[in-house]
PDB file of C-alpha atoms in Angstrom:
ATOM      1  CA  MET A   5     -54.580 -14.616  79.635  1.00  0.00           C
ATOM      2  CA  GLY A   6     -53.496 -10.883  78.681  1.00  0.00           C
ATOM      3  CA  ALA A   7     -50.549 -10.327  76.530  1.00  0.00           C
ATOM      4  CA  SER A   8     -46.876  -9.417  78.024  1.00  0.00           C
ATOM      5  CA  TYR A   9     -45.530  -5.660  77.776  1.00  0.00           C
ATOM      6  CA  LEU A  10     -42.521  -7.022  75.649  1.00  0.00           C
ATOM      7  CA  GLU A  11     -45.861  -8.346  72.839  1.00  0.00           C
ATOM      8  CA  ILE A  12     -47.451  -5.557  73.286  1.00  0.00           C
ATOM      9  CA  VAL A  13     -44.400  -3.324  72.527  1.00  0.00           C
ATOM     10  CA  THR A  14     -43.626  -5.128  69.835  1.00  0.00           C
ATOM     11  CA  ALA A  15     -46.741  -5.475  68.335  1.00  0.00           C
ATOM     12  CA  ASP A  16     -47.146  -1.708  68.380  1.00  0.00           C
ATOM     13  CA  ILE A  17     -43.293  -1.141  66.504  1.00  0.00           C
ATOM     14  CA  SER A  18     -43.966  -3.859  63.707  1.00  0.00           C
ATOM     15  CA  ARG A  19     -47.588  -1.982  62.969  1.00  0.00           C
ATOM     16  CA  SER A  20     -45.662   1.814  63.535  1.00  0.00           C
ATOM     17  CA  GLN A  21     -42.949   0.051  61.249  1.00  0.00           C
ATOM     18  CA  ALA A  22     -45.794  -1.340  58.891  1.00  0.00           C
ATOM     19  CA  GLU A  23     -47.438   2.143  59.141  1.00  0.00           C
ATOM     20  CA  LEU A  24     -44.690   4.105  57.896  1.00  0.00           C
ATOM     21  CA  ILE A  25     -44.167   1.183  55.195  1.00  0.00           C
ATOM     22  CA  SER A  26     -47.173   1.500  53.704  1.00  0.00           C
ATOM     23  CA  ALA A  27     -46.592   5.359  53.939  1.00  0.00           C
ATOM     24  CA  ALA A  28     -43.270   5.266  52.194  1.00  0.00           C
ATOM     25  CA  ALA A  29     -44.598   2.968  49.708  1.00  0.00           C
ATOM     26  CA  GLY A  30     -47.282   5.289  48.408  1.00  0.00           C
ATOM     27  CA  GLY A  31     -44.557   7.860  48.263  1.00  0.00           C
ATOM     28  CA  ASP A  32     -44.261   9.628  51.000  1.00  0.00           C
ATOM     29  CA  GLU A  33     -40.382  10.578  51.551  1.00  0.00           C
ATOM     30  CA  GLY A  34     -40.850  11.423  55.114  1.00  0.00           C
ATOM     31  CA  ALA A  35     -41.783   8.287  56.020  1.00  0.00           C
ATOM     32  CA  PHE A  36     -39.210   6.464  53.492  1.00  0.00           C
ATOM     33  CA  ASP A  37     -36.301   9.011  55.471  1.00  0.00           C
ATOM     34  CA  ALA A  38     -37.873   7.311  58.566  1.00  0.00           C
ATOM     35  CA  LEU A  39     -37.399   3.852  57.729  1.00  0.00           C
ATOM     36  CA  VAL A  40     -34.358   4.185  55.703  1.00  0.00           C
ATOM     37  CA  GLY A  41     -32.336   7.098  57.688  1.00  0.00           C
ATOM     38  CA  PRO A  42     -31.118   5.144  59.915  1.00  0.00           C
ATOM     39  CA  LEU A  43     -29.498   2.813  57.809  1.00  0.00           C
ATOM     40  CA  ILE A  44     -27.816   4.969  55.491  1.00  0.00           C
ATOM     41  CA  GLU A  45     -24.522   4.526  57.989  1.00  0.00           C
ATOM     42  CA  PRO A  46     -24.550   1.345  58.530  1.00  0.00           C
ATOM     43  CA  GLY A  47     -24.909   0.547  54.832  1.00  0.00           C
ATOM     44  CA  TYR A  48     -22.109   2.585  54.124  1.00  0.00           C
ATOM     45  CA  LYS A  49     -20.145   1.006  56.138  1.00  0.00           C
ATOM     46  CA  LEU A  50     -20.392  -2.517  54.944  1.00  0.00           C
ATOM     47  CA  ALA A  51     -19.791  -1.191  51.008  1.00  0.00           C
ATOM     48  CA  THR A  52     -16.643   0.639  51.995  1.00  0.00           C
ATOM     49  CA  VAL A  53     -15.784  -2.501  54.111  1.00  0.00           C
ATOM     50  CA  MET A  54     -16.824  -4.880  50.677  1.00  0.00           C
ATOM     51  CA  ARG A  55     -15.536  -2.412  48.264  1.00  0.00           C
ATOM     52  CA  ARG A  56     -12.394  -0.466  50.114  1.00  0.00           C
ATOM     53  CA  ASP A  57     -13.055   2.825  48.310  1.00  0.00           C
ATOM     54  CA  THR A  58     -15.296   5.372  50.149  1.00  0.00           C
ATOM     55  CA  GLU A  59     -16.597   7.204  47.270  1.00  0.00           C
ATOM     56  CA  GLU A  60     -17.932   4.116  45.479  1.00  0.00           C
ATOM     57  CA  ALA A  61     -19.558   3.244  48.991  1.00  0.00           C
ATOM     58  CA  ARG A  62     -21.171   6.615  48.991  1.00  0.00           C
ATOM     59  CA  ASP A  63     -22.233   5.751  45.282  1.00  0.00           C
ATOM     60  CA  VAL A  64     -23.533   2.063  46.125  1.00  0.00           C
ATOM     61  CA  VAL A  65     -25.468   3.214  49.052  1.00  0.00           C
ATOM     62  CA  GLN A  66     -27.189   6.245  46.768  1.00  0.00           C
ATOM     63  CA  GLU A  67     -28.016   3.330  44.350  1.00  0.00           C
ATOM     64  CA  ALA A  68     -29.100   0.584  47.248  1.00  0.00           C
ATOM     65  CA  CYS A  69     -31.652   3.765  48.381  1.00  0.00           C
ATOM     66  CA  LEU A  70     -33.178   4.299  44.749  1.00  0.00           C
ATOM     67  CA  ILE A  71     -33.168   0.616  44.461  1.00  0.00           C
ATOM     68  CA  ALA A  72     -34.999   0.642  48.223  1.00  0.00           C
ATOM     69  CA  TRP A  73     -37.374   3.587  46.935  1.00  0.00           C
ATOM     70  CA  ARG A  74     -38.337   1.922  44.138  1.00  0.00           C
ATOM     71  CA  LYS A  75     -38.906  -1.576  45.422  1.00  0.00           C
ATOM     72  CA  LEU A  76     -40.140  -0.849  49.108  1.00  0.00           C
ATOM     73  CA  VAL A  77     -44.041  -2.512  47.933  1.00  0.00           C
ATOM     74  CA  HIS A  78     -42.182  -5.719  47.719  1.00  0.00           C
ATOM     75  CA  LEU A  79     -40.318  -5.788  51.282  1.00  0.00           C
ATOM     76  CA  ARG A  80     -41.498  -8.453  53.426  1.00  0.00           C
ATOM     77  CA  THR A  81     -42.230  -7.081  56.871  1.00  0.00           C
ATOM     78  CA  GLU A  82     -41.569 -10.621  58.904  1.00  0.00           C
ATOM     79  CA  GLY A  83     -37.986 -10.260  57.158  1.00  0.00           C
ATOM     80  CA  GLY A  84     -36.655  -7.136  58.603  1.00  0.00           C
ATOM     81  CA  LEU A  85     -35.891  -3.752  57.413  1.00  0.00           C
ATOM     82  CA  ARG A  86     -32.425  -3.637  57.812  1.00  0.00           C
ATOM     83  CA  SER A  87     -31.621  -7.151  56.621  1.00  0.00           C
ATOM     84  CA  TRP A  88     -33.620  -6.818  53.365  1.00  0.00           C
ATOM     85  CA  PHE A  89     -31.129  -2.604  53.045  1.00  0.00           C
ATOM     86  CA  LEU A  90     -28.061  -4.150  53.807  1.00  0.00           C
ATOM     87  CA  ALA A  91     -28.934  -7.081  51.288  1.00  0.00           C
ATOM     88  CA  ILE A  92     -29.576  -4.203  49.048  1.00  0.00           C
ATOM     89  CA  VAL A  93     -26.606  -2.785  49.317  1.00  0.00           C
ATOM     90  CA  ALA A  94     -24.623  -5.881  49.395  1.00  0.00           C
ATOM     91  CA  ASN A  95     -26.001  -7.098  45.820  1.00  0.00           C
ATOM     92  CA  LYS A  96     -25.020  -3.407  44.286  1.00  0.00           C
ATOM     93  CA  CYS A  97     -21.132  -3.997  45.644  1.00  0.00           C
ATOM     94  CA  ARG A  98     -21.462  -7.317  44.050  1.00  0.00           C
ATOM     95  CA  THR A  99     -22.991  -5.906  40.727  1.00  0.00           C
ATOM     96  CA  ARG A 100     -20.251  -2.973  40.722  1.00  0.00           C
ATOM     97  CA  ARG A 101     -17.308  -6.072  41.394  1.00  0.00           C
ATOM     98  CA  ARG A 102     -18.951  -8.082  38.149  1.00  0.00           C
ATOM     99  CA  THR A 103     -19.047  -5.014  35.447  1.00  0.00           C
ATOM    100  CA  ARG A 104     -16.207  -5.340  33.256  1.00  0.00           C
ATOM    101  CA  TRP A 105     -15.885  -1.586  32.508  1.00  0.00           C
ATOM    102  CA  TRP A 106     -15.364  -0.566  36.221  1.00  0.00           C
ATOM    103  CA  SER A 107     -12.178  -2.848  36.455  1.00  0.00           C
ATOM    104  CA  VAL A 108     -11.194  -1.652  32.958  1.00  0.00           C
ATOM    105  CA  ILE A 109     -11.687   2.118  33.706  1.00  0.00           C
ATOM    106  CA  MET A 110     -11.088   2.338  36.931  1.00  0.00           C
ATOM    107  CA  LEU A 111      -8.413   4.995  38.227  1.00  0.00           C
ATOM    108  CA  PRO A 112      -6.260   4.395  41.725  1.00  0.00           C
ATOM    109  CA  SER A 113      -8.117   6.686  43.680  1.00  0.00           C
ATOM    110  CA  ILE A 114      -6.244   9.332  46.243  1.00  0.00           C
ATOM    111  CA  ARG A 115      -5.812   7.679  49.681  1.00  0.00           C
ATOM    112  CA  VAL A 116      -6.386   9.224  52.584  1.00  0.00           C
ATOM    113  CA  GLU A 117      -4.300   8.291  55.566  1.00  0.00           C
ATOM    114  CA  PRO A 118      -6.080   7.245  58.930  1.00  0.00           C
ATOM    115  CA  ASP A 119      -6.344   8.626  61.689  1.00  0.00           C
ATOM    116  CA  LEU A 120      -3.329   6.958  64.329  1.00  0.00           C
ATOM    117  CA  SER A 121      -3.816   8.869  67.253  1.00  0.00           C
ATOM    118  CA  HIS A 122      -4.791   5.913  69.569  1.00  0.00           C
ATOM    119  CA  SER A 123      -2.527   3.208  71.417  1.00  0.00           C
ATOM    120  CA  ASP A 124      -0.501   0.499  69.258  1.00  0.00           C
ATOM    121  CA  PRO A 125      -0.630   1.801  65.648  1.00  0.00           C
ATOM    122  CA  ASP A 126       1.565  -1.079  64.834  1.00  0.00           C
ATOM    123  CA  SER A 127      -0.939  -3.817  65.624  1.00  0.00           C
ATOM    124  CA  ASP A 128      -3.525  -1.452  63.851  1.00  0.00           C
ATOM    125  CA  LEU A 129      -1.997  -1.268  60.620  1.00  0.00           C
ATOM    126  CA  ASP A 130      -1.001  -5.193  60.946  1.00  0.00           C
ATOM    127  CA  LEU A 131      -4.507  -5.832  61.414  1.00  0.00           C
ATOM    128  CA  ASP A 132      -5.523  -3.270  58.390  1.00  0.00           C
ATOM    129  CA  ARG A 133      -3.014  -5.263  55.917  1.00  0.00           C
ATOM    130  CA  GLU A 134      -4.692  -8.263  56.856  1.00  0.00           C
ATOM    131  CA  LEU A 135      -8.368  -7.622  56.524  1.00  0.00           C
ATOM    132  CA  ARG A 136      -7.507  -6.175  53.015  1.00  0.00           C
ATOM    133  CA  LYS A 137      -6.046  -9.509  52.260  1.00  0.00           C
ATOM    134  CA  LEU A 138      -9.394 -11.411  53.004  1.00  0.00           C
ATOM    135  CA  SER A 139     -12.177 -11.281  50.534  1.00  0.00           C
ATOM    136  CA  ALA A 140     -14.765  -8.829  50.251  1.00  0.00           C
ATOM    137  CA  THR A 141     -17.586 -11.255  51.417  1.00  0.00           C
ATOM    138  CA  GLU A 142     -15.317 -12.489  54.434  1.00  0.00           C
ATOM    139  CA  ARG A 143     -14.541  -8.419  55.092  1.00  0.00           C
ATOM    140  CA  ALA A 144     -18.510  -8.606  55.273  1.00  0.00           C
ATOM    141  CA  SER A 145     -19.068 -11.513  57.059  1.00  0.00           C
ATOM    142  CA  LEU A 146     -16.618  -9.817  60.107  1.00  0.00           C
ATOM    143  CA  LEU A 147     -18.112  -6.275  59.908  1.00  0.00           C
ATOM    144  CA  LEU A 148     -21.943  -7.456  60.194  1.00  0.00           C
ATOM    145  CA  PHE A 149     -21.537  -9.957  62.861  1.00  0.00           C
ATOM    146  CA  PHE A 150     -18.935  -8.387  65.254  1.00  0.00           C
ATOM    147  CA  TYR A 151     -19.182  -4.653  64.589  1.00  0.00           C
ATOM    148  CA  MET A 152     -22.543  -4.583  63.428  1.00  0.00           C
ATOM    149  CA  ASP A 153     -23.532  -7.356  66.140  1.00  0.00           C
ATOM    150  CA  LEU A 154     -26.614  -8.657  63.435  1.00  0.00           C
ATOM    151  CA  PRO A 155     -27.387 -12.296  64.601  1.00  0.00           C
ATOM    152  CA  LEU A 156     -26.087 -14.997  62.058  1.00  0.00           C
ATOM    153  CA  VAL A 157     -29.927 -15.077  60.419  1.00  0.00           C
ATOM    154  CA  GLU A 158     -29.715 -11.220  59.547  1.00  0.00           C
ATOM    155  CA  VAL A 159     -26.378 -11.888  58.237  1.00  0.00           C
ATOM    156  CA  ALA A 160     -27.260 -14.923  56.033  1.00  0.00           C
ATOM    157  CA  ARG A 161     -30.052 -12.647  54.928  1.00  0.00           C
ATOM    158  CA  VAL A 162     -27.759 -10.245  54.021  1.00  0.00           C
ATOM    159  CA  LEU A 163     -24.918 -12.318  52.029  1.00  0.00           C
ATOM    160  CA  LYS A 164     -27.710 -14.480  50.805  1.00  0.00           C
ATOM    161  CA  VAL A 165     -26.847 -17.389  52.419  1.00  0.00           C
ATOM    162  CA  SER A 166     -28.288 -20.221  54.736  1.00  0.00           C
ATOM    163  CA  PRO A 167     -27.537 -19.050  58.497  1.00  0.00           C
ATOM    164  CA  HIS A 168     -25.182 -22.222  58.815  1.00  0.00           C
ATOM    165  CA  ALA A 169     -23.206 -21.349  55.730  1.00  0.00           C
ATOM    166  CA  ALA A 170     -22.877 -17.548  57.529  1.00  0.00           C
ATOM    167  CA  LYS A 171     -21.736 -19.165  60.692  1.00  0.00           C
ATOM    168  CA  SER A 172     -19.459 -21.075  58.430  1.00  0.00           C
ATOM    169  CA  ARG A 173     -17.929 -17.934  57.134  1.00  0.00           C
ATOM    170  CA  VAL A 174     -17.855 -16.188  59.629  1.00  0.00           C
ATOM    171  CA  HIS A 175     -15.432 -18.656  61.531  1.00  0.00           C
ATOM    172  CA  ARG A 176     -13.147 -19.284  58.266  1.00  0.00           C
ATOM    173  CA  ALA A 177     -12.154 -15.450  58.613  1.00  0.00           C
ATOM    174  CA  VAL A 178     -11.873 -15.280  61.897  1.00  0.00           C
ATOM    175  CA  VAL A 179      -9.444 -18.860  61.497  1.00  0.00           C
ATOM    176  CA  LYS A 180      -7.967 -16.718  58.738  1.00  0.00           C
ATOM    177  CA  LEU A 181      -6.966 -13.192  59.985  1.00  0.00           C
ATOM    178  CA  ARG A 182      -5.907 -14.944  63.588  1.00  0.00           C
ATOM    179  CA  MET A 183      -3.306 -17.127  61.403  1.00  0.00           C
ATOM    180  CA  SER A 184      -2.464 -14.325  59.279  1.00  0.00           C
ATOM    181  CA  MET A 185      -1.988 -11.971  62.677  1.00  0.00           C
ATOM    182  CA  VAL A 186       0.465 -15.147  64.702  1.00  0.00           C
ATOM    183  CA  GLU A 187       3.810 -13.487  66.082  1.00  0.00           C
ATOM    184  CA  VAL A 188       6.360 -14.556  64.552  1.00  0.00           C
ATOM    185  CA  PRO A 189       9.392 -15.068  67.485  1.00  0.00           C
ATOM    186  CA  GLN A 190      12.839 -13.526  66.179  1.00  0.00           C
TER     187      GLN A 190
END
């Protein structure tokens, strides 16, 4: 009995990704760009959510790219490139938060006002304010699961927890957000 079309296509994609990984690990910048290039924007979004600073998010993603370039030989193809890269981004965000000099020297950045041209700016402001009250891990779990539409298994890999813990974190963050967004009658 022959292999199904889906198995053949999946095998071809895995084989071509494995070839790109091999070429990139050998120093091929084009192959590295083909692998990591599509992951830059999701990595930036994750870093922005975790660090709440766009400039810092750019630095984190740049550092994550350098780490990915250096450690590409350690990538296990069965784990998935996307979750591997996003885990590097999340780790860099955590590392920056932990460094003492950063918290001592950091000056307030200039805040760019968001575009409020769509229908209900009041609810968007409420949501933004309530999201800021969540921890970086809670915001990251919501972003990865709902916005980036990653399965819980990949969310768990990025956050370096079990799938059950990832599911619990997403659930707790949603409950916290819902409870803080309850409309109080006046």
